[in-house]
PDB file of C-alpha atoms in Angstrom:
ATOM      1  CA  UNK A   1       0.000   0.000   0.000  1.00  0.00           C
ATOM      2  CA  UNK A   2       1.024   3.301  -1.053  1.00  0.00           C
ATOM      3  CA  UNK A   3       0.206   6.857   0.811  1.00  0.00           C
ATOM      4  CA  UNK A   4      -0.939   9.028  -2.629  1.00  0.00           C
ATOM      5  CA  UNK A   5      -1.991  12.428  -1.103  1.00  0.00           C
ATOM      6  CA  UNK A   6      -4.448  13.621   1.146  1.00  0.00           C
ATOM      7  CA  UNK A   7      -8.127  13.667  -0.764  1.00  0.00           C
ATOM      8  CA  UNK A   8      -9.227  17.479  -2.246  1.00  0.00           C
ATOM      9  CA  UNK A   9     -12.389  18.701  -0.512  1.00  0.00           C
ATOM     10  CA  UNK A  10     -14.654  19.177  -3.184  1.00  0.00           C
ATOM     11  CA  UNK A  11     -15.500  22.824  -4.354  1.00  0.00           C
ATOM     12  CA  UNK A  12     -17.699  24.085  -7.176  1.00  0.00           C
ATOM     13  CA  UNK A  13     -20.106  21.669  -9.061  1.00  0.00           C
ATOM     14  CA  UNK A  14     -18.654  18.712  -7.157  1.00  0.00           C
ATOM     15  CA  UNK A  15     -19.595  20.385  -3.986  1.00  0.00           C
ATOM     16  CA  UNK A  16     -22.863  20.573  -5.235  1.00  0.00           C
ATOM     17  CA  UNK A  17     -23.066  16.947  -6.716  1.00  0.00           C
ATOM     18  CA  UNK A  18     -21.952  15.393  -3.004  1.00  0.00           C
ATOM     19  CA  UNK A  19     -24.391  16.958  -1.420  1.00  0.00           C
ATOM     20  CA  UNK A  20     -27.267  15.970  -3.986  1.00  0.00           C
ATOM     21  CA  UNK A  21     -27.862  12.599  -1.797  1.00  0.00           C
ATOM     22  CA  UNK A  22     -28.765  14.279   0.626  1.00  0.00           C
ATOM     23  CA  UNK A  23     -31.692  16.705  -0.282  1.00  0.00           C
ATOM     24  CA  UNK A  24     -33.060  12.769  -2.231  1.00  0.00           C
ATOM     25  CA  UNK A  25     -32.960  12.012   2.050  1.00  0.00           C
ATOM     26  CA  UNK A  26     -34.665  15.619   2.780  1.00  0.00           C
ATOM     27  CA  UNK A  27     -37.784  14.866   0.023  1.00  0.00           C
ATOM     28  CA  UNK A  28     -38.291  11.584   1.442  1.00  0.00           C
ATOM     29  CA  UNK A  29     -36.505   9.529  -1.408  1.00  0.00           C
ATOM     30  CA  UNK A  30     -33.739   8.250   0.684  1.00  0.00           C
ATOM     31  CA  UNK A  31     -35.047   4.828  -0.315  1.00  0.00           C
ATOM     32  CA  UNK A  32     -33.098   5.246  -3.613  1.00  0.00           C
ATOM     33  CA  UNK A  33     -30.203   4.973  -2.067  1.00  0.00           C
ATOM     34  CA  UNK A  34     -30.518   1.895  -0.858  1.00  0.00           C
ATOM     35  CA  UNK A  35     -28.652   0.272   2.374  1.00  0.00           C
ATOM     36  CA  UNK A  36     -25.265   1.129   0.864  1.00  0.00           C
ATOM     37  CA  UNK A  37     -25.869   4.863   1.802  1.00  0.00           C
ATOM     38  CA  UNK A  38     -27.368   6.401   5.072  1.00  0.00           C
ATOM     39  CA  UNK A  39     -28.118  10.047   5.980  1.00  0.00           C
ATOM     40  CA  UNK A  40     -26.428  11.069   9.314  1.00  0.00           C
ATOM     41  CA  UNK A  41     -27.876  14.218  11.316  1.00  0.00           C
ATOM     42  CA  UNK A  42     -25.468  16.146  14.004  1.00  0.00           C
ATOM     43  CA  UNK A  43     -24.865  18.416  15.677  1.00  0.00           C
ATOM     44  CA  UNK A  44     -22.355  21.150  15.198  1.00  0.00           C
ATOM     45  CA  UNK A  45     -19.925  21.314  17.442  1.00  0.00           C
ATOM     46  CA  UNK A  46     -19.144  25.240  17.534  1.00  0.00           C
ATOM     47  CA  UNK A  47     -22.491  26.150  16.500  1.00  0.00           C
ATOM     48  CA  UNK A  48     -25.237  23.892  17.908  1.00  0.00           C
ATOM     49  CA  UNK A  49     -27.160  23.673  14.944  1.00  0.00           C
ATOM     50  CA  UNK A  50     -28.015  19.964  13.347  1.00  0.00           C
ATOM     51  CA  UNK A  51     -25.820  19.409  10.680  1.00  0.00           C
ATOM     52  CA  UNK A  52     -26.883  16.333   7.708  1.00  0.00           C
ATOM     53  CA  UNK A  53     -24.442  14.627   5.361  1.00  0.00           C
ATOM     54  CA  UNK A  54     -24.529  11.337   3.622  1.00  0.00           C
ATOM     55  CA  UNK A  55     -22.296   8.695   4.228  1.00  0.00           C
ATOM     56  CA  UNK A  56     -21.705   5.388   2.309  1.00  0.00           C
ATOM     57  CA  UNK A  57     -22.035   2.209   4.815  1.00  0.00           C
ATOM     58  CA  UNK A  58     -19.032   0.306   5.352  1.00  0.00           C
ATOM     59  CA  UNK A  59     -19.829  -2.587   6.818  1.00  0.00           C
ATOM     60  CA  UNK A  60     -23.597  -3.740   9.434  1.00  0.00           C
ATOM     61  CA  UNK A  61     -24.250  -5.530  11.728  1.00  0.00           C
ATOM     62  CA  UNK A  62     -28.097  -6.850  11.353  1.00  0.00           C
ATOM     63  CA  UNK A  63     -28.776  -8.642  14.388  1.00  0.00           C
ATOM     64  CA  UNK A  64     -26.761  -5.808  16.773  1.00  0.00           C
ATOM     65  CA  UNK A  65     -28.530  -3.096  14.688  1.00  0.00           C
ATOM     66  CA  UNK A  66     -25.090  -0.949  13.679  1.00  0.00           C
ATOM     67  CA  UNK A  67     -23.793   0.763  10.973  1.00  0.00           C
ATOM     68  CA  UNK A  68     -20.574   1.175  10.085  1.00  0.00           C
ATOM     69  CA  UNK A  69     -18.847   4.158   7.971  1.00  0.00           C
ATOM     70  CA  UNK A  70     -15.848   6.168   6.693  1.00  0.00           C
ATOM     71  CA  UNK A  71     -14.419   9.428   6.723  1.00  0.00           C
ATOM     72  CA  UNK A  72     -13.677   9.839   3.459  1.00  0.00           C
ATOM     73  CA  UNK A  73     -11.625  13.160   3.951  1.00  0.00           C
ATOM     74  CA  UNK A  74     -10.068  11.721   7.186  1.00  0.00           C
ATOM     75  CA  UNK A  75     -10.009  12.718  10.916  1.00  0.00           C
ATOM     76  CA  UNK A  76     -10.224  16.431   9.956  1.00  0.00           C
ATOM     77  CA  UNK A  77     -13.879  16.106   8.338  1.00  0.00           C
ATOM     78  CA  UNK A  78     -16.728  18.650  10.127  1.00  0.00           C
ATOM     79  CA  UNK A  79     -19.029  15.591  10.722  1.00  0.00           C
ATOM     80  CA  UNK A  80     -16.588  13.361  11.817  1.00  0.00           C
ATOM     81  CA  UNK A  81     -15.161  16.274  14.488  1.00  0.00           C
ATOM     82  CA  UNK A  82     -19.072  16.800  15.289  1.00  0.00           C
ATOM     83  CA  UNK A  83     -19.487  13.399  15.988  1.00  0.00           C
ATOM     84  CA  UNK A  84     -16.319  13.388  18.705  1.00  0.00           C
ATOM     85  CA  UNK A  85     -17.497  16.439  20.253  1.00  0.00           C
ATOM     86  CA  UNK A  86     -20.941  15.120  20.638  1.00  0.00           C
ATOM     87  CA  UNK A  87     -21.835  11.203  19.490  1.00  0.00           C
ATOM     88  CA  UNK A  88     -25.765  11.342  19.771  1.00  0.00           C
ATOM     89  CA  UNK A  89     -27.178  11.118  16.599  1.00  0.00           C
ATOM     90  CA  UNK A  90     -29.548  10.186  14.498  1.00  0.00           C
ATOM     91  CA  UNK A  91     -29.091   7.865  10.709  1.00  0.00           C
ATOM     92  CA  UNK A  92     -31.795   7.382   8.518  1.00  0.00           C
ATOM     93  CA  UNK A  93     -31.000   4.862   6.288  1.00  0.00           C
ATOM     94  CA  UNK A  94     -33.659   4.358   3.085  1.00  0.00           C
ATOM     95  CA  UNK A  95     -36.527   4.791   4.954  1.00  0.00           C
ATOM     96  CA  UNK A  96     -35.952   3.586   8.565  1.00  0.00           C
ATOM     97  CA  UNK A  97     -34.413   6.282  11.148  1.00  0.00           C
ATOM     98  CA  UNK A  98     -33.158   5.360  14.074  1.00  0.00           C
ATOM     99  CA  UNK A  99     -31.485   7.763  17.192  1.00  0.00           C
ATOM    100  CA  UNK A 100     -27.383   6.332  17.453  1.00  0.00           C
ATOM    101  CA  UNK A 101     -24.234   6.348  19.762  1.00  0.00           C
ATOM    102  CA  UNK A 102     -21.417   7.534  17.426  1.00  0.00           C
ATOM    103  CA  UNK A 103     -18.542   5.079  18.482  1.00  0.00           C
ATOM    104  CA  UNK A 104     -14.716   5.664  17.034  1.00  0.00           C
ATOM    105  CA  UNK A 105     -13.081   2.220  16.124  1.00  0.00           C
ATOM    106  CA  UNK A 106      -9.368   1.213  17.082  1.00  0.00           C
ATOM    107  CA  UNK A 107      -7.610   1.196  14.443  1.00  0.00           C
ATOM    108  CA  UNK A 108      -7.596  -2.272  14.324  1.00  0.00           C
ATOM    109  CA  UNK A 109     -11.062  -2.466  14.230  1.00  0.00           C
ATOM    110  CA  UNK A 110     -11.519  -0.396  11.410  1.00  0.00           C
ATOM    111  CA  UNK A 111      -8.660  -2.534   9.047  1.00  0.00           C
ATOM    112  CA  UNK A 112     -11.052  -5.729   9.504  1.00  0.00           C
ATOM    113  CA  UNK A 113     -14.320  -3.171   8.368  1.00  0.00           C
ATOM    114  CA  UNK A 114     -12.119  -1.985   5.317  1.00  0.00           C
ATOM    115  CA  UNK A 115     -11.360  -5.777   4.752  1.00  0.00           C
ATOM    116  CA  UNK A 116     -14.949  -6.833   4.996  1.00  0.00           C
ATOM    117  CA  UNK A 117     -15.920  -3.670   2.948  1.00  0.00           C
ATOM    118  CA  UNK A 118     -13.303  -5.037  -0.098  1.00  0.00           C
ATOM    119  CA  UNK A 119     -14.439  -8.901   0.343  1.00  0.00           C
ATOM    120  CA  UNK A 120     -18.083  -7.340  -0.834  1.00  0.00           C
ATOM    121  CA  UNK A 121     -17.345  -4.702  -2.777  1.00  0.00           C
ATOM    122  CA  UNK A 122     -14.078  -5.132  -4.393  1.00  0.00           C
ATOM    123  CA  UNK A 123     -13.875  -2.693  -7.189  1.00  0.00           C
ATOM    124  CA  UNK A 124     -15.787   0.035  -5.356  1.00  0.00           C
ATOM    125  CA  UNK A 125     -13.136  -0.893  -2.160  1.00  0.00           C
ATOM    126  CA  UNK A 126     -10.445  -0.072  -4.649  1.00  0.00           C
ATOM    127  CA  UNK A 127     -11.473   3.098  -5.937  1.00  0.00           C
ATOM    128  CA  UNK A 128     -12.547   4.779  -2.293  1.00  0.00           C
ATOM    129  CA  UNK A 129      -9.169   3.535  -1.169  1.00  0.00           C
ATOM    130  CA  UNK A 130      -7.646   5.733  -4.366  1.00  0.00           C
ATOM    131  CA  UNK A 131     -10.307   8.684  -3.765  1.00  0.00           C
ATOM    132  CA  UNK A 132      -8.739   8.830   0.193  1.00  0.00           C
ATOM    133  CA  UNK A 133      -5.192   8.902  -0.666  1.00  0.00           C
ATOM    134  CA  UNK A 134      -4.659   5.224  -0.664  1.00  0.00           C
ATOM    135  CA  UNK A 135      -2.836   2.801  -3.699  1.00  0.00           C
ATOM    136  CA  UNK A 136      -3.969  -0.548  -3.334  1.00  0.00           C
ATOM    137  CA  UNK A 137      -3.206  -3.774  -4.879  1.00  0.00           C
ATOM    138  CA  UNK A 138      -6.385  -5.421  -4.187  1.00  0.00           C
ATOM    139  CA  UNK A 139      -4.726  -7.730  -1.357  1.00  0.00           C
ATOM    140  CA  UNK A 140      -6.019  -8.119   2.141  1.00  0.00           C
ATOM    141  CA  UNK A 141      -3.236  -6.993   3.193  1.00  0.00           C
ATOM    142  CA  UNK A 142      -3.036  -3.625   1.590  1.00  0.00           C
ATOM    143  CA  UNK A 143      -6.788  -2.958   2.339  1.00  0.00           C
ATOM    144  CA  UNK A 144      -6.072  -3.968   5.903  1.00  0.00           C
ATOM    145  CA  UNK A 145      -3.005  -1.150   5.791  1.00  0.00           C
ATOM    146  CA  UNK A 146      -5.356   1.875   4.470  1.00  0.00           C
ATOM    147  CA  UNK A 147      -8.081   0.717   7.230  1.00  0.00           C
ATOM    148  CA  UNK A 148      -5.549   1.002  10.071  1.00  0.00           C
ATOM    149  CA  UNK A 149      -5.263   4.498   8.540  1.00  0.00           C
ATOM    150  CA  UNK A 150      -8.648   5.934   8.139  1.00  0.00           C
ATOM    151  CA  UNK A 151     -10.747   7.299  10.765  1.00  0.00           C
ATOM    152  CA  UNK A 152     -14.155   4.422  11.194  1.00  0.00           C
ATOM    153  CA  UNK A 153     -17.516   5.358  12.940  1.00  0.00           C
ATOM    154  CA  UNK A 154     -19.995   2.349  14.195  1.00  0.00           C
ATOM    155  CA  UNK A 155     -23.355   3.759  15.085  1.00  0.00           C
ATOM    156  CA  UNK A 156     -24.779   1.596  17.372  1.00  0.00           C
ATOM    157  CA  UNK A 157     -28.704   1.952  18.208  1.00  0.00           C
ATOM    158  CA  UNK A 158     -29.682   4.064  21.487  1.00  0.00           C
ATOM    159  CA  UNK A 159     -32.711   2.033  23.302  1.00  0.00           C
TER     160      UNK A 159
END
């Protein structure tokens, strides 16, 4: 595995096209994204406010109910810092919404969720890997490297 460069924040018409997911969450059509995506609401750590952004699902848990995810831009991402500062949430993901405990993983913990991720998904593994600095060469190994690397989130269910 190979350390490429940090990822650009989008600006401009990219800006625009990450954030398109999640106004399909704010007109009730989060159901087209499926279970691969989920909307996460926060709140803002300097300002209080709720924050939304849309996340792609690394790896669940049916039976324990959690949810699993990535920051893309790494450990300096506004939701990710919002979600240290405070880890109540709430994910809605298609449909469903459910209120969350916003959990950091060891970094140990999130190199078997990037492994899982890459066992399923194997191309798409690849090219997030390349979008967050990361050269892979498809092997467990490498995969295992990056996830040591990157900032993981489980959301498990409040009751």
């Amino acid at each position: 595995m190979e350390e490429t460069g940090k990822p650009k924040r989008p600006t401009g018409l990219s800006k625009a096209l990450f954030r398109a997911p999640t106004h399909l969450y704010r007109w009730n059509l989060g159901w087209l994204m499926g279970g691969r995506f989920l909307m996460l609401s926060h709140i803002g750590r300097r300002s209080g406010l709720v924050r939304r952004t849309v996340v792609e699902v690394v790896d669940r848990d049916a039976p324990q109910g959690t949810y699993t995810v990535c920051s893309g831009f790494g450990p300096r991402s506004d939701w990710y810092r919002n979600l240290l500062a405070e880890p109540k949430a709430v994910i809605q993901v298609g449909a469903k919404r459910m209120r969350v405990t916003a959990r950091p993983l060891r970094a140990e913990e999130g190199a078997e969720a990037m492994v899982r991720y890459a066992r399923r998904h194997a191309r798409s593994a690849r090219a997030l890997a390349g979008f967050m600095g990361f050269r892979v060469d498809g092997s467990e190994a490498d995969f295992r490297e990056a996830g040591r690397r990157l900032p993981f989130v489980r959301f498990e269910p409040r009751r």
